[in-house]
Structure formats: structure tokens, C-alpha cells
CSV table of C-alpha atoms in Angstrom, one decimal:
chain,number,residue,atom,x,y,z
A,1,UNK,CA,-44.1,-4.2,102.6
A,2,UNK,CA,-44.6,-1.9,99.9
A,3,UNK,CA,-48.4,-2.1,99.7
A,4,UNK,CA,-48.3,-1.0,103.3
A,5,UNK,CA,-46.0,1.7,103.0
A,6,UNK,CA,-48.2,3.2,100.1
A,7,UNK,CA,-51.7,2.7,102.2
A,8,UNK,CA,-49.8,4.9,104.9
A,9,UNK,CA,-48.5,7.8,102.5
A,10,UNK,CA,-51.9,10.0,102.8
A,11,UNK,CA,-51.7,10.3,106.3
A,12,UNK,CA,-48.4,10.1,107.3
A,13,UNK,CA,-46.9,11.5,104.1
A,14,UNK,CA,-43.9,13.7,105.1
A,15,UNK,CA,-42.7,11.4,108.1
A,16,UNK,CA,-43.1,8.8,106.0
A,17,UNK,CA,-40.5,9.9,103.3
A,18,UNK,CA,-38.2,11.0,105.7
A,19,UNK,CA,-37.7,7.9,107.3
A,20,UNK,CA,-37.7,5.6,103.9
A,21,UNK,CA,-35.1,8.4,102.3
A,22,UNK,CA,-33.0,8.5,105.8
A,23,UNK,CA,-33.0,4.8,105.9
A,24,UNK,CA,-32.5,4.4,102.1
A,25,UNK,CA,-29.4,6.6,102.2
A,26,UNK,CA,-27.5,4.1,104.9
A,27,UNK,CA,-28.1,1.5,102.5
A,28,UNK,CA,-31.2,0.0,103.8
A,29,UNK,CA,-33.5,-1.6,101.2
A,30,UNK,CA,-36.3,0.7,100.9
A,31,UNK,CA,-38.7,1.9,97.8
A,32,UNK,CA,-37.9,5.6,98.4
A,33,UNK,CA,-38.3,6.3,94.7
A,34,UNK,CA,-41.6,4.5,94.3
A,35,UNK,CA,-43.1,6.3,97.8
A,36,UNK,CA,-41.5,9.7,96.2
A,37,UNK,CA,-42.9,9.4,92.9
A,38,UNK,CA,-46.1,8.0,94.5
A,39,UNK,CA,-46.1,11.1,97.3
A,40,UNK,CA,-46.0,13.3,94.0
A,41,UNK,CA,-49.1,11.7,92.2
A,42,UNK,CA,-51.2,12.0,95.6
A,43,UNK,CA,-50.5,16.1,95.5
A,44,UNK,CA,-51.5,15.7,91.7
A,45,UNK,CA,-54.9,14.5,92.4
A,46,UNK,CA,-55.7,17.1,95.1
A,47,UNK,CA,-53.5,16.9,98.7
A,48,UNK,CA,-51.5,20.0,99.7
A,49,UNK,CA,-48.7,18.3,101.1
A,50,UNK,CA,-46.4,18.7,98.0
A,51,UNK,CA,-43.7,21.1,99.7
A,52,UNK,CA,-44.1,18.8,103.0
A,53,UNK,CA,-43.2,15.6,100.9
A,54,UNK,CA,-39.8,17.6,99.3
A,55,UNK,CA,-39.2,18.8,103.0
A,56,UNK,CA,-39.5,15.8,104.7
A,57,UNK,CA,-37.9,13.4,101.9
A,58,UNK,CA,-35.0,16.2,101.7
A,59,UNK,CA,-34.0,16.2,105.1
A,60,UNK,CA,-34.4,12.2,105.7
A,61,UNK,CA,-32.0,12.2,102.8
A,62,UNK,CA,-29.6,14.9,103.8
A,63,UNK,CA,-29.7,13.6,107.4
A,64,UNK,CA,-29.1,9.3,106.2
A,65,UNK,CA,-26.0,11.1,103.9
A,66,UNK,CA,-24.3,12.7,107.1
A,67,UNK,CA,-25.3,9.7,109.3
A,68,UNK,CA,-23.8,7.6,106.9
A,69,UNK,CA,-20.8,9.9,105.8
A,70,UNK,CA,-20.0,10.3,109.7
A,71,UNK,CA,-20.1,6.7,110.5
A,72,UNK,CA,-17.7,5.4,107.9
A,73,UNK,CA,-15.0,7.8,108.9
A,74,UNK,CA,-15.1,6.0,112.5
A,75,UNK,CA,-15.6,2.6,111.2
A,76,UNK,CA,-14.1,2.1,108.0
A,77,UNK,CA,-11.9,-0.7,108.5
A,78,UNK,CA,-14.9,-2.9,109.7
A,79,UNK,CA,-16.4,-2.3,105.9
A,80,UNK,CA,-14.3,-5.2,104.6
A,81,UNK,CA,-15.7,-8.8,103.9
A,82,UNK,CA,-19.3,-7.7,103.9
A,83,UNK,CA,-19.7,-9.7,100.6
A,84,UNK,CA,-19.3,-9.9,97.2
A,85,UNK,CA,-22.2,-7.6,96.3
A,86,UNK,CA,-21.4,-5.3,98.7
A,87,UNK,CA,-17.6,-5.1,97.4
A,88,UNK,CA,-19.0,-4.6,93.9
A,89,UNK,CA,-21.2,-1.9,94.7
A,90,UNK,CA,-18.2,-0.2,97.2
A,91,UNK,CA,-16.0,-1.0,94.0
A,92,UNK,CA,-18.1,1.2,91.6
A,93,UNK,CA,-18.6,4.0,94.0
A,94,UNK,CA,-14.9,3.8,94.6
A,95,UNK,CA,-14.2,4.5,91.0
A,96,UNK,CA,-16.8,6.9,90.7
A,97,UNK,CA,-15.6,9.0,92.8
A,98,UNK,CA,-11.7,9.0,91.8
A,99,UNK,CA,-13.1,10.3,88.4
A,100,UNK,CA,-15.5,13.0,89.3
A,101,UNK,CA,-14.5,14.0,93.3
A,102,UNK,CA,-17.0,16.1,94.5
A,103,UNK,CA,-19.5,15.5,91.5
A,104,UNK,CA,-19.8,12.2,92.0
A,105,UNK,CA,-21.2,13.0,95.1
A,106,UNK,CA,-23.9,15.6,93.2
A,107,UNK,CA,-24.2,13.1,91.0
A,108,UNK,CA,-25.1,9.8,93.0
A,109,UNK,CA,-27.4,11.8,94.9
A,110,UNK,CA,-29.6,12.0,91.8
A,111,UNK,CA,-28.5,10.7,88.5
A,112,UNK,CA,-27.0,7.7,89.5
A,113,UNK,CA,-29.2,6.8,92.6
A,114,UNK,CA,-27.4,3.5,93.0
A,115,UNK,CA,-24.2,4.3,93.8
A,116,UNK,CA,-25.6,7.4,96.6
A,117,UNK,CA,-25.3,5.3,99.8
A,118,UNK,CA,-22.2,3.7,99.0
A,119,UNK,CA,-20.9,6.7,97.9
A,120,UNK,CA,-21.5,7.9,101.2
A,121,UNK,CA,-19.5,5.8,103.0
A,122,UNK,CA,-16.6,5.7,100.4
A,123,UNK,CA,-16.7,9.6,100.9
A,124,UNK,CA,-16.4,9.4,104.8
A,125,UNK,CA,-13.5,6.6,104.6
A,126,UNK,CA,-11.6,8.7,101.9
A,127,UNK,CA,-11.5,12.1,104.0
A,128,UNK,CA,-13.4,14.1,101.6
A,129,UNK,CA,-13.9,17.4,103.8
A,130,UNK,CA,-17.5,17.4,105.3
A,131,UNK,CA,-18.2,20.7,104.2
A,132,UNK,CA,-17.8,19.8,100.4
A,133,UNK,CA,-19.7,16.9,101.1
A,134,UNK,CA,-22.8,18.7,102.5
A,135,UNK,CA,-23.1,20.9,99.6
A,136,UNK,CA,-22.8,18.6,97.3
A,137,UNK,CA,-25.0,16.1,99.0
A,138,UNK,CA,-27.6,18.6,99.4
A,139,UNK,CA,-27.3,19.7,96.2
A,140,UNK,CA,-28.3,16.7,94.8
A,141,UNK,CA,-30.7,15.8,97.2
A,142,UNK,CA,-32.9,18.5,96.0
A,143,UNK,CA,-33.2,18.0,92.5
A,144,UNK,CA,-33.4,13.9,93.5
A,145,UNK,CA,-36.9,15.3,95.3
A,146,UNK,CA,-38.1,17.5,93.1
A,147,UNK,CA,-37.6,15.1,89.9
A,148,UNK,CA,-39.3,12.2,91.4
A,149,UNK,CA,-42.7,14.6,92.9
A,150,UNK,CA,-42.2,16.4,89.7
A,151,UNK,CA,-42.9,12.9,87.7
A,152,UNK,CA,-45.5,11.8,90.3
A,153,UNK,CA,-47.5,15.2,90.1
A,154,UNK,CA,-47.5,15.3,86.4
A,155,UNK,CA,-48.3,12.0,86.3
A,156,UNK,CA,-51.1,11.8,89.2
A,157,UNK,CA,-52.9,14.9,87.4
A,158,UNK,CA,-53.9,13.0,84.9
A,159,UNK,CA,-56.4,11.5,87.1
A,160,UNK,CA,-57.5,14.8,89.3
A,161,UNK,CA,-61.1,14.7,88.7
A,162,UNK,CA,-61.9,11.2,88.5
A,163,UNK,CA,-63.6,9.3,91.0
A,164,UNK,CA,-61.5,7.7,93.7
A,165,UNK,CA,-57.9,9.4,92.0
A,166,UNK,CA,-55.7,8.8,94.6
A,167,UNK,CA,-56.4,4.7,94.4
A,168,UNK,CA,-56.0,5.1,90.6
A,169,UNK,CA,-53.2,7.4,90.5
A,170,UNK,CA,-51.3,4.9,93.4
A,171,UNK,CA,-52.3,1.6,91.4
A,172,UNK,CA,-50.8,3.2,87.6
A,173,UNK,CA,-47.3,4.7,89.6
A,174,UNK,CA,-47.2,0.9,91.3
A,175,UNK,CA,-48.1,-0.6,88.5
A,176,UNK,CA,-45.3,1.6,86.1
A,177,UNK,CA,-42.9,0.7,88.7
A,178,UNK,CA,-43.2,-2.8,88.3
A,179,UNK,CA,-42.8,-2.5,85.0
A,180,UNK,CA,-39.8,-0.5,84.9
A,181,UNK,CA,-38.2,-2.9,87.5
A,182,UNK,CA,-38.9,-6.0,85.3
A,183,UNK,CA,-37.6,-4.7,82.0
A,184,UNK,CA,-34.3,-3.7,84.6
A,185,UNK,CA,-34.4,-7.4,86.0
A,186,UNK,CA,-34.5,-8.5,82.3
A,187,UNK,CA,-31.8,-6.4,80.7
A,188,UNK,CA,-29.4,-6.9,83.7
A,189,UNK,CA,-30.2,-10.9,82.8
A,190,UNK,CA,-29.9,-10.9,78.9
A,191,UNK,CA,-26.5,-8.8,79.4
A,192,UNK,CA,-24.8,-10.3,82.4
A,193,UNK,CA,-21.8,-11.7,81.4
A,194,UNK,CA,-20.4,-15.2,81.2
A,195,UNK,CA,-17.9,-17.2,83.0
């Protein structure tokens, strides 16, 4: 799914991120963070569509936060017995945000990228005030963008004047994913604990 997602960045670009970041923020699987960072390293090698990409991955973002925010204040009770992953992850963003409140929502929106979705719908069920969540959410959302086109566009600029540089610049940012991925798949394995 991936490979096709990244063949159809060029053209549909903005659309694109909107979607993945809209879906990603109501806790759908999707690599958001690799089609951000790749979106940015695309503009690096020549296409104007930077301030498109940040538009369009803002406002999927913002929009999957209030989607998601307004659903769990209507359905919260349903949330429970989902599963033991999804109770772990609703667990941590629980505790995450009786410790920081509003930052936690600032925060998962960007430093701690796991916890953002759940954090959205911990935030609805709890009756944090929507107007506190907004801000914050959007907050976030905007240095989440900017970071990961920032990376891509550094990174893709490196390969600018080189012949076919957006296949180049889209094969290293696929290729550094993976490799951040497994070395995450790895610690997580060598430090799980036992029972």
C-alpha cells in the first residue's frame, strides 16, 4: 500500500496528505509521517507544492482531531473491550493527559505522535472544552507539518540537480524509514518485558 501511496504523491500531493493525516488522526493505520516527510523531499528536488502539502496535511489533521474528539464525546461508553492493545494505548493517553491537561494534547499532536489519536478520543470522553482543544490541537498540528516537510525538504535537496531526483530522493526517505522502523521493531523486542 505504501509504494502506491508514494507513486501517487506528485500528482495528487495535497489531497493525498489530507486524507492519510484525517484518517491517521481517527486511528486508522496509515504512513502519514512517511508520505509527509516524503511530500517534503519531492518540494526539495524542484515541486512548488510545499505550502499545499502543510495546507492540506494540516487541515486533514485538524479536521481527523475534531472528527475524532466529537465522536468520542457521543460514544464513549462503546470504547470499552476493543482489545488489549487498544486498552494499552487508551491507558497511556489516559495518563498522559492527567499529567499535562491541555499540553498533552500540544504535545501528542507532535512530539509524541503515538499517543495523538487516542488522545483524541480520551480528550472528547473526559469533557475537555472544545475550544482548548482546537488550539491546542492546532497548535501542534502545525509544527507536526512543518517538522516532517522541513526533514523531507532538507533532506530531498540533497538530490535537486541529479538526474531523475524525485525517484532518488523517494527511494533514500523509503529506504531511511525502513530503517528507522526496524531498529524501533528491534528495541521494542530486546526491551519488552518478561512474564
Amino acid at each position: 500500500m505504501t509504494q502506491e501511496l508514494l507513486r501517487l504523491l506528485p500528482s495528487w500531493g495535497p489531497w493525498l496528505l489530507a486524507i492519510s493525516a484525517f484518517l491517521s488522526c481517527m486511528m486508522v493505520p496509515v504512513p502519514t509521517s512517511l508520505l509527509l516527510i516524503s511530500a517534503g523531499a519531492l518540494s526539495g528536488t524542484g515541486h512548488d507544492f510545499l505550502s499545499l502539502a502543510a495546507a492540506g496535511a494540516i487541515g486533514g489533521a485538524f479536521l481527523g482531531d475534531l472528527t475524532a474528539f466529537s465522536l468520542s464525546r457521543r460514544l464513549s461508553p462503546r470504547f470499552a473491550g476493543r482489545g488489549a492493545r487498544f486498552a494499552t494505548v487508551m491507558r497511556k493517553a489516559r495518563e498522559f493527559m492527567a499529567r499535562r491537561g491541555l499540553m498533552a494534547i500540544f504535545l501528542s499532536r507532535w512530539l509524541v505522535t503515538p499517543l495523538g489519536p487516542p488522545t483524541n478520543y480520551v480528550a472528547g470522553a473526559s469533557g475537555v472544552a472544545l475550544p482548548g482543544f482546537a488550539a491546542a490541537s492546532l497548535g501542534g498540528e502545525v509544527i507536526w507539518a512543518a517538522l516532517h516537510l522541513g526533514i523531507g525538504h532538507v533532506f530531498g535537496r540533497q538530490f535537486r540537480n541529479s538526474d531523475a531526483a524525485e525517484i532518488k530522493a523517494l527511494a533514500a526517505v523509503a529506504c531511511a524509514m525502513t530503517l528507522f522502523l526496524l531498529a524501533r521493531w528491534l528495541w521494542r523486542r530486546m526491551h519488552r518485558p518478561t512474564i
